[in-house]
Short mmCIF file of C-alpha atoms in Angstrom, two decimals:
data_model
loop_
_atom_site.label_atom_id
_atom_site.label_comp_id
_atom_site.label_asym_id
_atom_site.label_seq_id
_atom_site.Cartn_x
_atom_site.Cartn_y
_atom_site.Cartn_z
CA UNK A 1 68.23 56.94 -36.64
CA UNK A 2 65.09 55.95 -38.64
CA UNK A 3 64.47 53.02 -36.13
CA UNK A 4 65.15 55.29 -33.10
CA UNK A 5 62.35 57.70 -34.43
CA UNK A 6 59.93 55.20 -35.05
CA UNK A 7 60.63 53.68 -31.63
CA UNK A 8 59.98 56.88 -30.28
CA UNK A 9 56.65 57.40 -31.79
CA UNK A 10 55.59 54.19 -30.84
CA UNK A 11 56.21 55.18 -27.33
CA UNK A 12 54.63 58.77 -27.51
CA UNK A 13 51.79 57.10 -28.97
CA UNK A 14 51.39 54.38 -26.20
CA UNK A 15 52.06 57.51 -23.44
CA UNK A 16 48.57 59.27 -25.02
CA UNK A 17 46.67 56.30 -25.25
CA UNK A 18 47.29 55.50 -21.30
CA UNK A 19 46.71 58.97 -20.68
CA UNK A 20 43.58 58.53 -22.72
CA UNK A 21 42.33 55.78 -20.93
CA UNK A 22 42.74 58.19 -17.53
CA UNK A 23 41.01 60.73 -18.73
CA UNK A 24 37.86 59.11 -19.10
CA UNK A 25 34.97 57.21 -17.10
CA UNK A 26 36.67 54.40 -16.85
CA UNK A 27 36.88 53.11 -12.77
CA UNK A 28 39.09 54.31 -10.46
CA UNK A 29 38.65 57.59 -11.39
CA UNK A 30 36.79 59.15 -8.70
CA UNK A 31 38.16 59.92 -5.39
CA UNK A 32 35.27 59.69 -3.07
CA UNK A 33 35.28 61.48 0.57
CA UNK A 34 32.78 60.03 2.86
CA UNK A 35 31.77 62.39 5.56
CA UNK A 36 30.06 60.38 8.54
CA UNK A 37 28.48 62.42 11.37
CA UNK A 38 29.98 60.15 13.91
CA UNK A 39 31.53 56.50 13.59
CA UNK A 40 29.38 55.64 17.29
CA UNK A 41 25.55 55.96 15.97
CA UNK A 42 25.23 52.24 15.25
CA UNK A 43 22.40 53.07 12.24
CA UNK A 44 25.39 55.21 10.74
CA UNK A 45 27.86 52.45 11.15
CA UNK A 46 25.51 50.07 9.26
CA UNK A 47 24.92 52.43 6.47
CA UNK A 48 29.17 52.62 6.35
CA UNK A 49 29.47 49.16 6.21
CA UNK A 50 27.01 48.62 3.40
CA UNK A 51 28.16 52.26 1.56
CA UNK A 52 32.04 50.63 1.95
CA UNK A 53 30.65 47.43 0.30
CA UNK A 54 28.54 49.05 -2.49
CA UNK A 55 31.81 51.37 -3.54
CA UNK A 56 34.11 48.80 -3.33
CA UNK A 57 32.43 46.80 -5.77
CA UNK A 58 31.97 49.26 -8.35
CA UNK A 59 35.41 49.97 -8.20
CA UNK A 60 35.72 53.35 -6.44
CA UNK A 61 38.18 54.78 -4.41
CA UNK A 62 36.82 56.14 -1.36
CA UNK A 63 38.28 57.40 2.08
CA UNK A 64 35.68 57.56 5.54
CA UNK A 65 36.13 60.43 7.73
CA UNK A 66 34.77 60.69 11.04
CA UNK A 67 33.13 63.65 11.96
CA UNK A 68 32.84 62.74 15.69
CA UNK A 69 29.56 64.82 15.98
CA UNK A 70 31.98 68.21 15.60
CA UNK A 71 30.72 70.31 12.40
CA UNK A 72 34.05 72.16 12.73
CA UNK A 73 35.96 69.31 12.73
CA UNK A 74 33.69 67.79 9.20
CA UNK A 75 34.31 70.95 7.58
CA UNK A 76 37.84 70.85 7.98
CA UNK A 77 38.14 67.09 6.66
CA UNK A 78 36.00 68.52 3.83
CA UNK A 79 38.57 71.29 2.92
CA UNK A 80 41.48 68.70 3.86
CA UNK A 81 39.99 65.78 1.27
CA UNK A 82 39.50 68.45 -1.58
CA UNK A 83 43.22 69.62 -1.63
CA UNK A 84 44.33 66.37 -1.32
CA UNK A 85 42.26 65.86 -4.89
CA UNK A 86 39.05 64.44 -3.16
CA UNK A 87 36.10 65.19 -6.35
CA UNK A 88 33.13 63.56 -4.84
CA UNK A 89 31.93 64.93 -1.44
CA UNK A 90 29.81 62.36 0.28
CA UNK A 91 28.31 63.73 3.41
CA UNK A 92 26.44 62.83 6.45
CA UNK A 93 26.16 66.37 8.11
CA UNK A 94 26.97 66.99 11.36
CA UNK A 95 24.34 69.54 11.89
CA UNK A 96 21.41 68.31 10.79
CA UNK A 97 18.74 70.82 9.63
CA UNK A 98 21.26 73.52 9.39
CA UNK A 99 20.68 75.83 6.05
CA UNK A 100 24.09 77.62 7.07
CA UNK A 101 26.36 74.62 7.88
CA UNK A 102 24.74 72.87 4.59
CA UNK A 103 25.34 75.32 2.63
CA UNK A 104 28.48 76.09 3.97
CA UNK A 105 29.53 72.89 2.63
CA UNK A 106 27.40 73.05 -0.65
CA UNK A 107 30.01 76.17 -1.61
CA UNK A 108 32.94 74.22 -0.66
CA UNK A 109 32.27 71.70 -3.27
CA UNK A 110 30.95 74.59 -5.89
CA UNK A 111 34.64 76.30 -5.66
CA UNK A 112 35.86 73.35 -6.03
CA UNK A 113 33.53 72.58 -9.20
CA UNK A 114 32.67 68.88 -7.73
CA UNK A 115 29.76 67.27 -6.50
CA UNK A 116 28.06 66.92 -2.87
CA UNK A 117 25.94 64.10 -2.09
CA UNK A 118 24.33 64.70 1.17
CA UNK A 119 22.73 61.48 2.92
CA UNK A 120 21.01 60.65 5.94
CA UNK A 121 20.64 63.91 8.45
CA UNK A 122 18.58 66.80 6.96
CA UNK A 123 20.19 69.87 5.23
CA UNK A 124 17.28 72.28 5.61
CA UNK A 125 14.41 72.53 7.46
CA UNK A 126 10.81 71.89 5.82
CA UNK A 127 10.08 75.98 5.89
CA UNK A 128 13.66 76.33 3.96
CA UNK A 129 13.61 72.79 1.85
CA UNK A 130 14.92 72.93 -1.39
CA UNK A 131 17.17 76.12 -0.65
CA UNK A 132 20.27 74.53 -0.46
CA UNK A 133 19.61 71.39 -2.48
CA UNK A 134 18.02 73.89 -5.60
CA UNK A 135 21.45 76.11 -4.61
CA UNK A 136 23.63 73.89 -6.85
CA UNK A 137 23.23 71.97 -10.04
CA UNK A 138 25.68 68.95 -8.28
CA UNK A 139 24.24 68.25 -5.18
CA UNK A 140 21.40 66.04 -3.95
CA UNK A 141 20.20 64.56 -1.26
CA UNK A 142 19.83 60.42 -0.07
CA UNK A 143 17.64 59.88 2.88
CA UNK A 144 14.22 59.73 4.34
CA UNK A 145 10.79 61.37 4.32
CA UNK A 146 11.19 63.29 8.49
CA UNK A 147 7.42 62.33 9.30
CA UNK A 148 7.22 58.60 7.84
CA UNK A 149 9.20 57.11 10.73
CA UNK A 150 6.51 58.94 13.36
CA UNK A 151 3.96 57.88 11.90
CA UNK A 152 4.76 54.30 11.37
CA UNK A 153 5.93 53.79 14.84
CA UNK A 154 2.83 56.08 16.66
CA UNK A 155 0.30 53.60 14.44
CA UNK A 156 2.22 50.63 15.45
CA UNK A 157 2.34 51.41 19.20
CA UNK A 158 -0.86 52.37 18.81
CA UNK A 159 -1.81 49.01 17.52
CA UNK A 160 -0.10 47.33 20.10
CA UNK A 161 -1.95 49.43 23.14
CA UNK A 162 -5.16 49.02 21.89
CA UNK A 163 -4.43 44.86 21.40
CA UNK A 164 -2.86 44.20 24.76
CA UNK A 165 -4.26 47.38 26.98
CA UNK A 166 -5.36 45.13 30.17
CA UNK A 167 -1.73 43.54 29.97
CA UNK A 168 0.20 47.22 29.53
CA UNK A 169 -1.63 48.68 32.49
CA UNK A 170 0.28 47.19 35.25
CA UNK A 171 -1.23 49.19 37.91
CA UNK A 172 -5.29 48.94 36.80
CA UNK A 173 -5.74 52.64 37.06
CA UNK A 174 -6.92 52.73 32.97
CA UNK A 175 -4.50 55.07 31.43
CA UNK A 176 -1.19 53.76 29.81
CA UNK A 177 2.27 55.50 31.67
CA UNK A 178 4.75 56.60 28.99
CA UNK A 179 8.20 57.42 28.07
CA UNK A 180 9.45 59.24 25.30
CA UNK A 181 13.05 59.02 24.51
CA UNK A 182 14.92 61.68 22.01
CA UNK A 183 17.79 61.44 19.66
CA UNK A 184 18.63 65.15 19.40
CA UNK A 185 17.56 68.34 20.16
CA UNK A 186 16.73 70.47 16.64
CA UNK A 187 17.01 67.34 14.38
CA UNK A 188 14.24 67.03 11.65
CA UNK A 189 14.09 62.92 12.06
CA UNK A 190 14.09 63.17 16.05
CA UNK A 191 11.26 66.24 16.31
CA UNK A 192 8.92 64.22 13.80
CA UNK A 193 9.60 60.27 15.38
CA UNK A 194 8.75 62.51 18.60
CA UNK A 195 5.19 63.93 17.44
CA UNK A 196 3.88 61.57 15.47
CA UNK A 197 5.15 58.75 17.73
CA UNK A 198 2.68 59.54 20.38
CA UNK A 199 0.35 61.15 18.09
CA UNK A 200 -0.54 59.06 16.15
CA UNK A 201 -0.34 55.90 18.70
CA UNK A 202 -2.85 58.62 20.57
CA UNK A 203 -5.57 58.70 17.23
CA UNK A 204 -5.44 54.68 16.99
CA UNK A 205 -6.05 54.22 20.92
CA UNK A 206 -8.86 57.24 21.37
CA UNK A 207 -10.31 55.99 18.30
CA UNK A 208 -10.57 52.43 20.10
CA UNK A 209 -12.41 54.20 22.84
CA UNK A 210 -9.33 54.16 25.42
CA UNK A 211 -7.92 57.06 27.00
CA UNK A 212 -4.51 58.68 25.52
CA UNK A 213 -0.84 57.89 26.54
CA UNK A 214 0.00 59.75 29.72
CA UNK A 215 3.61 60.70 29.80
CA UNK A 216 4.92 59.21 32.95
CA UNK A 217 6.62 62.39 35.06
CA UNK A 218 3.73 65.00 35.25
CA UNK A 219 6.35 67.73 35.39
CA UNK A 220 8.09 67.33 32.68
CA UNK A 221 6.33 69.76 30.10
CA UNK A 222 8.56 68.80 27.00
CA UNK A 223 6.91 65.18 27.60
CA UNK A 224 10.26 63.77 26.86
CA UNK A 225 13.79 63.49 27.91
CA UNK A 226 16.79 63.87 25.26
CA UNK A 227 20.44 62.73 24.62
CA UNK A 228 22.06 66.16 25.65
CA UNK A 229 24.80 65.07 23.28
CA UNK A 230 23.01 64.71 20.29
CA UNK A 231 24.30 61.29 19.71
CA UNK A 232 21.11 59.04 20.13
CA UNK A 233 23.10 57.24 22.68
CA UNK A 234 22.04 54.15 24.34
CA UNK A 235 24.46 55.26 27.24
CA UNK A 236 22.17 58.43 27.60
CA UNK A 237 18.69 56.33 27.57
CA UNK A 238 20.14 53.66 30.11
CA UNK A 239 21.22 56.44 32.54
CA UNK A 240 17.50 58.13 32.20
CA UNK A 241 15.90 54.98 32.68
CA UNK A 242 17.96 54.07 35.59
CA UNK A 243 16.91 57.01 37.54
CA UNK A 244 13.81 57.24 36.23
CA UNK A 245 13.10 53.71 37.58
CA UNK A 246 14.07 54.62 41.11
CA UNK A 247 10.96 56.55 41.69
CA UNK A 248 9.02 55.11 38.76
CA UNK A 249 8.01 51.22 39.89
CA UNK A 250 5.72 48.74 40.48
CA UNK A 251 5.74 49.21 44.04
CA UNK A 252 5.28 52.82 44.05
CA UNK A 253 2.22 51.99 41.90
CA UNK A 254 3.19 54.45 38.69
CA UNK A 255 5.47 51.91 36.65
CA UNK A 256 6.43 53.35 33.21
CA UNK A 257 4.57 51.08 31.08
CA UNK A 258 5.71 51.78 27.55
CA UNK A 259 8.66 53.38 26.17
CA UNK A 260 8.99 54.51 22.38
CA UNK A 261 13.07 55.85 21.67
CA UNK A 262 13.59 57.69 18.33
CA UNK A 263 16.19 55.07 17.63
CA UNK A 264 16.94 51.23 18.41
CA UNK A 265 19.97 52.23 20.21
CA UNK A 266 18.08 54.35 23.08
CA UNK A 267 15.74 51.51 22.90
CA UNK A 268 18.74 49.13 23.96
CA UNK A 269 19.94 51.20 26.45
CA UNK A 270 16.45 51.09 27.75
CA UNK A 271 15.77 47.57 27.59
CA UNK A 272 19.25 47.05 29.78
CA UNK A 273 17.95 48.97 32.40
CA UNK A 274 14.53 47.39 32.61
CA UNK A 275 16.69 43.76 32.76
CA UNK A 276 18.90 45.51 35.79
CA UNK A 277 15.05 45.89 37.15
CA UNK A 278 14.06 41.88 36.34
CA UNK A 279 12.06 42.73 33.34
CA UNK A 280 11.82 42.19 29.60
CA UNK A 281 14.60 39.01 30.22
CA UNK A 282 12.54 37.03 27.25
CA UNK A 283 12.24 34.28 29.75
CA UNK A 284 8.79 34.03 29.86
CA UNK A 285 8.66 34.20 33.31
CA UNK A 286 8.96 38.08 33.56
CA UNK A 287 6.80 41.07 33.16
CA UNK A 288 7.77 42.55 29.78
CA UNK A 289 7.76 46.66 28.88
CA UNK A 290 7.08 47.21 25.58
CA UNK A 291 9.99 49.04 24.49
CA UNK A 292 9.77 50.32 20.34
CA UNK A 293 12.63 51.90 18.70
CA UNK A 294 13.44 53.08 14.80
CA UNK A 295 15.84 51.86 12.38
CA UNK A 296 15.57 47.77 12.79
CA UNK A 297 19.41 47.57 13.74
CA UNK A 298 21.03 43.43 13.97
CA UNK A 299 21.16 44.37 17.69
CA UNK A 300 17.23 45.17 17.53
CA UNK A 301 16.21 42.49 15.55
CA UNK A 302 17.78 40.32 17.98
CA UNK A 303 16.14 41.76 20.69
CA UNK A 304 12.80 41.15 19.38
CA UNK A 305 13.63 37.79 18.48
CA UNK A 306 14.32 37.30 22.14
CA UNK A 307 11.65 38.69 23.36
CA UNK A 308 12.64 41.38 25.23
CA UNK A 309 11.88 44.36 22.66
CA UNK A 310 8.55 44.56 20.65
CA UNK A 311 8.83 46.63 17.57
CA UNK A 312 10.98 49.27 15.37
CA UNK A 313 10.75 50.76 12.31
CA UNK A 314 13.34 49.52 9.38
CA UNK A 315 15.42 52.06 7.90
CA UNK A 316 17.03 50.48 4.98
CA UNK A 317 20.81 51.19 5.87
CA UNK A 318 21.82 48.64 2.41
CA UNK A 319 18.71 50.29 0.79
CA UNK A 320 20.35 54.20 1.76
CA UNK A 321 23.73 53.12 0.54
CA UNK A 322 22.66 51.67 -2.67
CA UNK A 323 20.99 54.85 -3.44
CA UNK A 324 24.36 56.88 -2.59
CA UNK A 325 26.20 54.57 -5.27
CA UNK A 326 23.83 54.93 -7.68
CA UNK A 327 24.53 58.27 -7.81
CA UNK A 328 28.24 58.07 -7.53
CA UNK A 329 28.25 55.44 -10.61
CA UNK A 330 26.43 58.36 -12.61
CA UNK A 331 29.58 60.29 -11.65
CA UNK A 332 32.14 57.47 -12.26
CA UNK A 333 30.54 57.06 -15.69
CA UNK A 334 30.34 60.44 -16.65
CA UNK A 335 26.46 61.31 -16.51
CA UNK A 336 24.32 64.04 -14.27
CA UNK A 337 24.28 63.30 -10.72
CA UNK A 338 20.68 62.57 -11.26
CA UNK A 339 20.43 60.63 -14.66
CA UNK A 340 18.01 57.95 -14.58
CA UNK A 341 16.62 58.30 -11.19
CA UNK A 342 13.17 57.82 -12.44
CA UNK A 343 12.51 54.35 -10.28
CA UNK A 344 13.68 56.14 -6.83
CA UNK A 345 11.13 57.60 -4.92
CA UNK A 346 11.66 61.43 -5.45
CA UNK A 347 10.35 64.50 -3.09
CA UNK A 348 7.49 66.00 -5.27
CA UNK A 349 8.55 69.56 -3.89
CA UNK A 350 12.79 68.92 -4.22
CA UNK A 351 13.63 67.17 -7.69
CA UNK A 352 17.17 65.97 -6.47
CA UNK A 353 16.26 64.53 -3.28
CA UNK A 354 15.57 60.94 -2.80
CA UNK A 355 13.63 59.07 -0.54
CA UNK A 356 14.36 55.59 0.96
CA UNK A 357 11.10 54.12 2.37
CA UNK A 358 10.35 52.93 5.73
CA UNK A 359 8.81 49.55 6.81
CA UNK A 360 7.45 48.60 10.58
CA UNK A 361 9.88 45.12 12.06
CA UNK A 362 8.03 42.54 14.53
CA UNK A 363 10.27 39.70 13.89
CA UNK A 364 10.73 38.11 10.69
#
């Protein structure tokens, strides 16, 4: 009897050391949700490849969700992954720049008593930043600073127009024909890569002594044209491009003559209808648009290499995902969302949002 007690004790002993062991901030504990807008933007499926890398090798268990560019449909994966015992919400909004659907979200994971790490697509607009981030002790934010990409890419077309002007004007008449191509209607990055994009390239040029950009259809008053789907699509920048080039040509004498896309994938769809047209082949031979995008995508930085696209602005999908670890390791190992954060680039105005810089791409 003696030896069947002590055998027993041994094995309640063993039973509350494992149980022990769970308890803590050891790996494996966290049960990650990952919340992408939509598995098609191909800047979002870099950042998931990287993100799935980055967890993976710290150990955590994660699950991706597709959002398929539905907010109803994210929120109900949200509310799904939490009562299946989800206690890390990961999220890449659906609509971006949206105080209610943010904070719908941010109070999801507040019942719950987990944390929210929002990434990539705004929560709030400028007038209302830091109302939902400031709304909850476990949230913060991974992205980038809205106006950094416009201004980047209007200095560097800018650049560009100024250095090759007599090339770019294919008709002589002394004014540059542009086209502006737009992500999404309402989205922070998109309104600001749309400004500043011919802004900017506007202050380098006039400040050369050459006149402005002249958007290329006089009666379009928005001065550009936009995915009506939200999804930055290079489908939806091929199919305005198409048309736009069957009135908008060499012979006709009013060829577009640059194109800047908020993204590299409008900028591909772009570039595949100027090669339907003969040009930007990267055979030397041809006349070459100069097409710029954002986010330096492997399918943009191939184009450049091949001449037929001639700049974008990098945004650091291994650089974004890195961040988003970092902040899930604090979790995994028991710390404040935020602990040692102090080598991240922080908003001065929001304290838990962090910035991943931009950089201009050429070719490497």
């Amino acid at each position: 009897m003696k030896k069947f007690m002590s055998l027993l004790l041994v094995g309640i002993m063993m039973l509350s050391l494992v149980a022990c062991g769970k308890s803590g901030g050891g790996k494996g504990e966290l049960n990650v949700g990952v919340f992408y807008y939509t598995y098609s933007d191909t800047y979002i499926s870099s950042v998931r490849t990287a993100l799935d890398n980055a967890l993976t090798e710290a150990g955590i268990k994660f699950q991706n969700y597709d959002g398929n560019s539905n907010q109803t449909t994210q929120n109900e994966q949200i509310d799904t992954a939490i009562a299946q015992g989800t206690n890390l919400l990961i999220v890449n909004i659906v609509t971006s720049g949206s105080v209610d659907a943010s904070q719908a979200i941010v109070d999801k994971a507040s019942a719950a008593g987990i944390p929210v790490i929002f990434f990539n697509r705004a929560v709030e607009s400028d007038e209302d930043e830091g109302k939902v981030l400031g709304s909850y002790d476990k949230c913060a934010f991974v992205g980038t600073d809205a106006p950094e990409a416009g201004h980047m890419q209007g200095k560097m077309v800018g650049q560009y127009v100024v250095d090759n002007f007599d090339a770019i004007d294919l008709n002589g008449d002394g004014k540059i024909s542009y086209a502006m191509f737009m992500g999404q209607l309402g989205n922070v990055e998109a309104i600001y890569r749309t400004q500043y994009g011919v802004e900017d390239a506007d202050a380098v040029i006039t400040a050369a002594g050459k006149p402005a950009l002249e958007y290329f259809d006089a009666s379009n008053t928005d001065k550009y044209q936009v995915d009506q789907d939200g999804n930055w699509s290079a489908t939806a920048a091929n199919n305005y491009m198409t048309t736009n080039l069957s009135q908008y040509n060499e012979s006709a004498g009013n060829m577009i003559e640059l194109v800047i896309c908020n993204n590299d994938g409008m900028a591909e769809g772009v570039i595949s209808a100027l090669n339907d047209k003969g040009y930007n082949l990267g055979d030397g031979n041809c006349t070459t648009i100069p097409v710029f995008g954002v986010d330096a995508t492997d399918a943009a930085k191939q184009l450049i290499a091949d001449g037929k696209m001639t700049g974008t602005i990098k945004q650091d999908a291994e650089g974004m995902a890195n961040g988003i670890a970092y902040l899930a390791k604090n979790i995994q190992a028991g710390k404040d969302l935020m602990a040692d954060t102090d080598s991240f680039n922080i908003s001065e105005k929001v304290s838990n949002k962090i910035y991943i810089p931009y950089a201009t791409y050429t070719g490497e």
